[in-house]
Short mmCIF file of C-alpha atoms and ligand atoms in Angstrom, two decimals:
data_model
loop_
_atom_site.label_atom_id
_atom_site.label_comp_id
_atom_site.label_asym_id
_atom_site.label_seq_id
_atom_site.Cartn_x
_atom_site.Cartn_y
_atom_site.Cartn_z
CA MET A 1 115.38 133.37 89.69
CA THR A 2 112.34 135.92 89.40
CA TYR A 3 109.07 134.69 90.84
CA GLU A 4 105.67 135.13 89.43
CA MET A 5 103.53 132.49 91.28
CA ILE A 6 105.56 133.19 94.72
CA GLU A 7 106.89 135.94 97.02
CA VAL A 8 110.13 135.46 98.88
CA ARG A 9 111.49 137.57 101.33
CA VAL A 10 113.83 137.63 104.51
CA GLU A 11 112.76 138.77 108.23
CA ALA A 12 115.42 139.68 110.40
CA GLU A 13 118.22 138.81 108.39
CA LYS A 14 117.62 134.82 109.65
CA VAL A 15 114.16 133.48 108.17
CA GLY A 16 113.15 133.03 104.77
CA ILE A 17 109.58 133.50 104.02
CA ILE A 18 107.81 131.92 101.02
CA THR A 19 104.28 132.92 100.10
CA LEU A 20 102.10 131.30 97.43
CA ASN A 21 100.95 133.73 95.27
CA ARG A 22 98.21 132.76 92.82
CA PRO A 23 95.06 134.37 94.92
CA LYS A 24 92.61 134.17 92.21
CA GLN A 25 92.98 130.34 91.95
CA LEU A 26 93.43 130.08 95.55
CA ASN A 27 97.02 129.13 95.22
CA ALA A 28 96.23 126.16 93.02
CA LEU A 29 99.66 124.38 92.64
CA ASN A 30 100.93 123.77 89.06
CA ASP A 31 104.47 122.86 87.71
CA GLN A 32 105.63 126.40 87.49
CA LEU A 33 104.66 127.32 91.24
CA MET A 34 105.93 124.05 92.12
CA ASP A 35 109.49 124.52 90.17
CA GLU A 36 109.39 128.21 92.02
CA LEU A 37 108.86 126.79 95.15
CA GLY A 38 111.53 124.28 94.91
CA ALA A 39 114.15 126.77 93.80
CA ALA A 40 113.34 129.29 96.55
CA LEU A 41 113.47 126.52 99.32
CA LYS A 42 116.85 125.12 97.88
CA ALA A 43 118.14 129.02 97.82
CA PHE A 44 117.04 129.43 101.51
CA ASP A 45 118.66 126.37 102.63
CA ALA A 46 121.87 127.05 100.89
CA ASP A 47 122.37 130.57 102.70
CA GLU A 48 124.17 130.26 105.81
CA LYS A 49 122.13 133.27 107.29
CA ILE A 50 118.99 131.58 107.12
CA GLY A 51 117.95 129.40 110.08
CA CYS A 52 114.46 128.70 109.20
CA ILE A 53 111.92 128.80 106.47
CA ILE A 54 108.05 129.88 106.72
CA LEU A 55 105.78 128.86 104.04
CA THR A 56 102.32 130.06 103.99
CA GLY A 57 99.59 131.39 101.40
CA SER A 58 96.75 134.12 101.65
CA GLU A 59 94.28 134.64 104.48
CA LYS A 60 91.74 132.41 102.20
CA ALA A 61 93.88 129.88 100.84
CA PHE A 62 96.99 128.37 101.94
CA ALA A 63 96.60 126.09 98.48
CA ALA A 64 93.32 124.40 97.32
CA GLY A 65 95.04 121.90 95.60
CA ALA A 66 96.80 120.68 92.42
CA ASP A 67 95.34 122.89 89.67
CA ILE A 68 92.39 121.03 88.30
CA THR A 69 92.06 122.88 85.16
CA VAL A 70 95.60 121.13 84.26
CA MET A 71 94.85 117.86 85.62
CA ALA A 72 91.24 117.79 83.59
CA LYS A 73 92.86 117.26 80.66
CA PHE A 74 95.57 114.47 81.53
CA THR A 75 95.09 111.02 80.02
CA PHE A 76 96.93 108.09 82.19
CA ALA A 77 100.12 108.13 79.68
CA ASP A 78 100.21 111.91 80.33
CA ALA A 79 100.32 111.37 84.08
CA TYR A 80 102.41 108.07 84.14
CA LYS A 81 104.97 109.17 81.45
CA GLY A 82 105.34 112.66 82.70
CA ASP A 83 105.59 111.29 85.98
CA PHE A 84 103.11 113.71 87.69
CA ILE A 85 104.09 114.97 90.47
CA THR A 86 107.56 113.73 91.15
CA ARG A 87 109.26 116.77 88.93
CA ASN A 88 110.17 119.09 92.01
CA TRP A 89 106.68 118.47 93.94
CA GLU A 90 108.46 116.66 96.89
CA THR A 91 111.55 119.13 96.59
CA ILE A 92 110.55 120.20 100.15
CA ARG A 93 111.59 116.64 101.43
CA THR A 94 115.19 117.42 100.77
CA ILE A 95 115.42 120.88 102.52
CA ARG A 96 117.39 120.42 105.67
CA LYS A 97 116.39 123.54 107.54
CA PRO A 98 113.07 123.40 109.14
CA VAL A 99 110.35 124.44 107.19
CA ILE A 100 107.09 125.83 109.01
CA ALA A 101 103.61 125.60 107.06
CA ALA A 102 101.42 128.68 108.51
CA VAL A 103 98.26 127.55 107.00
CA SER A 104 94.71 130.05 107.10
CA GLY A 105 92.03 129.08 104.82
CA PHE A 106 91.62 126.24 102.63
CA ALA A 107 94.65 123.49 102.46
CA LEU A 108 93.02 121.01 100.39
CA GLY A 109 94.35 118.26 98.35
CA GLY A 110 97.54 118.83 97.11
CA GLY A 111 97.87 121.79 99.52
CA CYS A 112 97.01 119.80 102.56
CA GLU A 113 99.72 117.34 101.28
CA LEU A 114 102.26 120.24 100.98
CA ALA A 115 101.44 121.74 104.34
CA MET A 116 102.31 117.88 105.47
CA MET A 117 105.73 118.03 103.77
CA CYS A 118 106.66 120.80 106.19
CA ASP A 119 108.15 120.04 109.33
CA PHE A 120 105.00 121.37 111.36
CA ILE A 121 101.97 123.33 110.61
CA ILE A 122 100.65 126.25 112.76
CA ALA A 123 97.26 126.95 111.66
CA ALA A 124 95.00 130.08 111.89
CA ASP A 125 91.78 129.50 113.40
CA ASN A 126 89.61 129.90 109.87
CA ALA A 127 92.06 126.95 108.39
CA LYS A 128 90.49 124.09 106.64
CA PHE A 129 92.20 120.92 106.05
CA GLY A 130 91.06 118.34 103.56
CA GLN A 131 91.59 115.45 100.84
CA PRO A 132 88.71 116.01 98.61
CA GLU A 133 90.11 114.29 95.53
CA ILE A 134 87.42 111.47 96.00
CA LYS A 135 85.06 114.14 94.81
CA LEU A 136 86.67 114.24 91.60
CA GLY A 137 87.07 110.98 90.74
CA THR A 138 90.63 110.17 92.05
CA ILE A 139 92.84 109.92 94.96
CA PRO A 140 95.30 111.91 96.68
CA GLY A 141 98.46 111.81 94.95
CA ALA A 142 101.24 113.65 96.93
CA GLY A 143 101.42 111.73 100.34
CA GLY A 144 97.75 112.03 101.42
CA THR A 145 97.09 108.80 101.80
CA GLN A 146 100.15 108.19 103.73
CA ARG A 147 101.05 111.22 105.95
CA LEU A 148 97.78 111.94 106.84
CA PRO A 149 97.28 108.56 108.82
CA ARG A 150 100.52 109.12 110.44
CA ALA A 151 99.61 112.26 111.61
CA VAL A 152 95.82 111.52 112.58
CA GLY A 153 95.86 107.94 112.69
CA LYS A 154 93.84 105.47 110.51
CA SER A 155 90.07 106.34 111.29
CA LYS A 156 90.45 109.65 110.48
CA ALA A 157 92.44 109.42 107.71
CA MET A 158 90.03 106.90 106.18
CA ASP A 159 86.97 109.37 106.82
CA MET A 160 88.98 112.25 105.22
CA ALA A 161 89.69 110.28 102.23
CA LEU A 162 86.77 108.57 101.73
CA THR A 163 84.43 111.18 102.25
CA GLY A 164 86.23 114.26 101.24
CA ARG A 165 84.91 116.53 104.11
CA MET A 166 87.10 119.26 105.65
CA MET A 167 88.57 119.51 109.13
CA ASN A 168 88.64 122.67 110.79
CA ALA A 169 91.65 124.06 112.62
CA GLU A 170 90.29 123.14 116.16
CA GLU A 171 89.61 119.41 114.88
CA ALA A 172 93.03 119.26 113.19
CA GLU A 173 94.69 120.34 116.37
CA ARG A 174 92.82 117.96 118.55
CA ALA A 175 93.92 115.22 115.86
CA GLY A 176 97.66 116.20 115.70
CA LEU A 177 97.94 117.35 112.29
CA VAL A 178 98.90 121.06 113.50
CA SER A 179 100.95 121.99 116.26
CA ARG A 180 99.05 125.32 117.17
CA VAL A 181 96.21 127.22 116.40
CA VAL A 182 96.00 131.07 116.40
CA ALA A 183 93.50 133.81 115.67
CA LEU A 184 93.77 134.51 111.81
CA ASP A 185 95.68 138.12 112.52
CA LYS A 186 98.17 136.52 114.80
CA LEU A 187 99.33 133.84 112.10
CA GLN A 188 102.18 135.37 110.97
CA GLU A 189 103.48 136.47 113.95
CA GLU A 190 103.27 133.26 115.48
CA ALA A 191 105.12 131.38 112.80
CA LEU A 192 107.84 134.24 112.73
CA GLY A 193 108.29 134.09 116.68
CA ALA A 194 108.50 130.27 116.30
CA ALA A 195 111.00 130.67 113.14
CA LEU A 196 112.81 133.20 115.23
CA VAL A 197 113.40 130.93 118.17
CA ILE A 198 114.70 127.93 116.04
CA SER A 199 116.96 130.65 113.98
CA ASP A 200 118.67 131.23 117.21
CA TYR A 201 119.61 127.88 118.10
CA SER A 202 122.58 126.13 116.42
CA GLN A 203 122.22 125.22 112.88
CA ILE A 204 123.57 121.99 113.11
CA THR A 205 121.75 120.66 116.25
CA VAL A 206 118.38 121.92 114.46
CA MET A 207 119.15 119.90 111.50
CA ALA A 208 120.19 116.81 113.58
CA ALA A 209 116.88 116.94 115.24
CA LYS A 210 114.83 117.28 112.14
CA GLU A 211 116.71 114.63 110.84
CA ALA A 212 115.98 112.16 113.90
CA VAL A 213 112.06 113.00 114.15
CA ASN A 214 111.83 112.23 110.48
CA ARG A 215 113.31 109.14 111.13
CA ALA A 216 110.41 108.32 113.28
CA PHE A 217 108.28 107.80 110.07
CA GLU A 218 110.94 105.30 108.54
CA GLY A 219 112.07 102.07 109.45
CA THR A 220 111.51 100.34 112.92
CA LEU A 221 112.05 101.90 116.45
CA SER A 222 115.13 100.07 117.21
CA ASP A 223 116.91 101.44 114.00
CA GLY A 224 115.30 105.09 114.86
CA LEU A 225 116.69 105.12 118.73
CA MET A 226 119.99 103.82 117.44
CA PHE A 227 120.21 106.86 114.47
CA GLU A 228 119.29 108.99 117.42
CA ARG A 229 121.68 107.86 119.44
CA ARG A 230 124.84 108.38 117.26
CA LEU A 231 123.47 111.81 116.42
CA PHE A 232 123.24 112.70 119.75
CA HIS A 233 126.81 111.44 120.38
CA SER A 234 127.99 113.08 117.16
CA LEU A 235 126.68 116.72 118.72
CA PHE A 236 129.54 116.11 121.55
CA ALA A 237 131.98 117.25 118.64
CA THR A 238 130.48 120.64 117.85
CA ALA A 239 131.45 123.91 119.27
CA ASP A 240 127.63 124.47 119.70
CA GLN A 241 127.05 121.81 122.20
CA LYS A 242 130.01 123.44 124.23
CA GLU A 243 128.65 126.92 124.23
CA GLY A 244 125.14 125.40 125.03
CA MET A 245 126.34 123.63 127.87
CA ASP A 246 128.91 126.21 129.08
CA ALA A 247 126.33 129.07 129.06
CA PHE A 248 123.92 126.92 130.86
CA VAL A 249 126.35 126.16 133.70
CA ASN A 250 127.88 129.70 134.01
CA LYS A 251 123.96 131.23 133.95
CA ARG A 252 124.64 133.20 130.52
CA LYS A 253 122.70 133.19 127.39
CA ALA A 254 124.33 130.84 124.69
CA VAL A 255 125.60 132.49 121.35
CA PHE A 256 125.63 129.85 118.85
CA THR A 257 128.33 129.84 115.94
CA HIS A 258 126.94 126.89 113.76
CA GLN A 259 130.07 125.10 113.95
C1 HXC B 1 92.12 124.94 90.14
C2 HXC B 1 90.91 126.04 91.44
C3 HXC B 1 91.05 125.49 92.57
C4 HXC B 1 92.05 124.01 92.33
C5 HXC B 1 90.06 126.95 93.28
N1 HXC B 1 90.00 127.15 91.95
N2 HXC B 1 90.40 125.56 93.41
N3 HXC B 1 91.16 126.08 90.16
N4 HXC B 1 92.30 124.19 90.73
N5 HXC B 1 92.57 123.07 92.81
C6 HXC B 1 89.46 128.35 91.45
C7 HXC B 1 88.13 128.38 91.40
O1 HXC B 1 87.65 127.49 90.01
C8 HXC B 1 87.89 129.63 91.22
O2 HXC B 1 87.87 130.25 89.87
C9 HXC B 1 88.50 130.51 91.95
O3 HXC B 1 89.57 129.63 92.48
C10 HXC B 1 87.90 130.66 93.58
O4 HXC B 1 87.31 129.52 93.90
P1 HXC B 1 85.90 129.17 94.26
O5 HXC B 1 85.19 127.56 94.16
O6 HXC B 1 84.80 130.37 93.54
O7 HXC B 1 85.61 129.61 95.87
P2 HXC B 1 84.78 129.40 96.96
O8 HXC B 1 83.38 129.03 96.48
O9 HXC B 1 85.20 130.08 98.07
O10 HXC B 1 85.07 127.61 97.11
C11 HXC B 1 86.38 127.18 97.68
C12 HXC B 1 86.85 125.97 97.74
C13 HXC B 1 86.64 125.40 96.22
C14 HXC B 1 86.10 125.14 98.58
C15 HXC B 1 88.43 125.58 98.00
O11 HXC B 1 87.19 126.08 95.01
C16 HXC B 1 86.99 124.17 95.76
O12 HXC B 1 86.58 123.14 96.31
N6 HXC B 1 88.31 123.97 95.10
C17 HXC B 1 88.80 122.57 94.75
C18 HXC B 1 89.77 121.81 95.88
C19 HXC B 1 90.13 120.66 95.71
O13 HXC B 1 89.00 119.67 94.88
N7 HXC B 1 91.40 120.28 95.57
C20 HXC B 1 91.92 118.96 95.37
C21 HXC B 1 92.35 118.95 93.91
S1 HXC B 1 93.16 117.51 93.51
P3 HXC B 1 87.08 131.35 88.92
O14 HXC B 1 88.10 131.29 87.78
O15 HXC B 1 85.69 130.56 88.82
O16 HXC B 1 87.38 132.48 89.81
C22 HXC B 1 94.70 117.69 94.15
C23 HXC B 1 95.35 116.42 93.55
C24 HXC B 1 96.97 116.12 94.16
O17 HXC B 1 95.12 118.32 94.85
C25 HXC B 1 97.44 115.47 93.40
C26 HXC B 1 98.96 115.45 93.71
C27 HXC B 1 99.67 116.78 93.69
#
């Protein structure tokens, strides 16, 4: 597939990097971009050599939201019958390998929601997060009212959704929305460093860890704990667990074969 609205590349033969590429529109998200993003994510997920994926934007914008020029013309019937935004907007949720969002500049509306669909967010010090839909006479439609409270708690999520204000990188880190903040010129290096660390671990174990953490946001604590325990037990069936623990015991570096 050839891409027009994203750029795709591989680093060190094991990290897939997807860069949103509609700079003039601050990476505003439309169906074509999301179709391309979905296809690229699925291709990396299916590629045995890829251990981790990075999703990023430009220095000025990760993504400034869904394309308002498209939505402005929508009727209720268009949105409801067309099931806006189910079509390929949440493909990222189905990806089993880790996806890191490397965010600089604006991550607003659907852009903030897209970042929150990733497994964790590394932010540049110029990052700005927000759910400004209220200013447009609407509300978040791709998880902003659900994932933001889980990330930052009710009070701050309400503040963001009701006032439409932006949160800077420092506030986002304090609130737990992002895992790390780095200088803008160090963002790609930091994200790649994290992705390389992850890629060197057992892919099976990494996928299991991702699945287990995601379970924390579904269902009850006791169900989540049982899910975690059974996954933990099952990992003793892998060659990678044998390798990891043998390497520790024999004071050598583990070499995982993803089996
Ligand atoms: C379409 C957009 C856009 C968007 C920016 N642009 N955001 N086009 N959809 N979401 C365009 C502008 O129209 C402008 O085009 C160009 O990008 C540069 O933007 P400026 O406004 O000139 O830049 P600046 O003054 O730096 O302001 C940056 C900004 C502002 C604060 C990010 O652009 C802004 O407020 N954007 C809208 C943010 C927003 O409301 N997002 C939520 C959308 S609703 P021209 O042609 O004039 O150069 C949403 C719902 C999700 O996401 C629902 C489920 C998916």
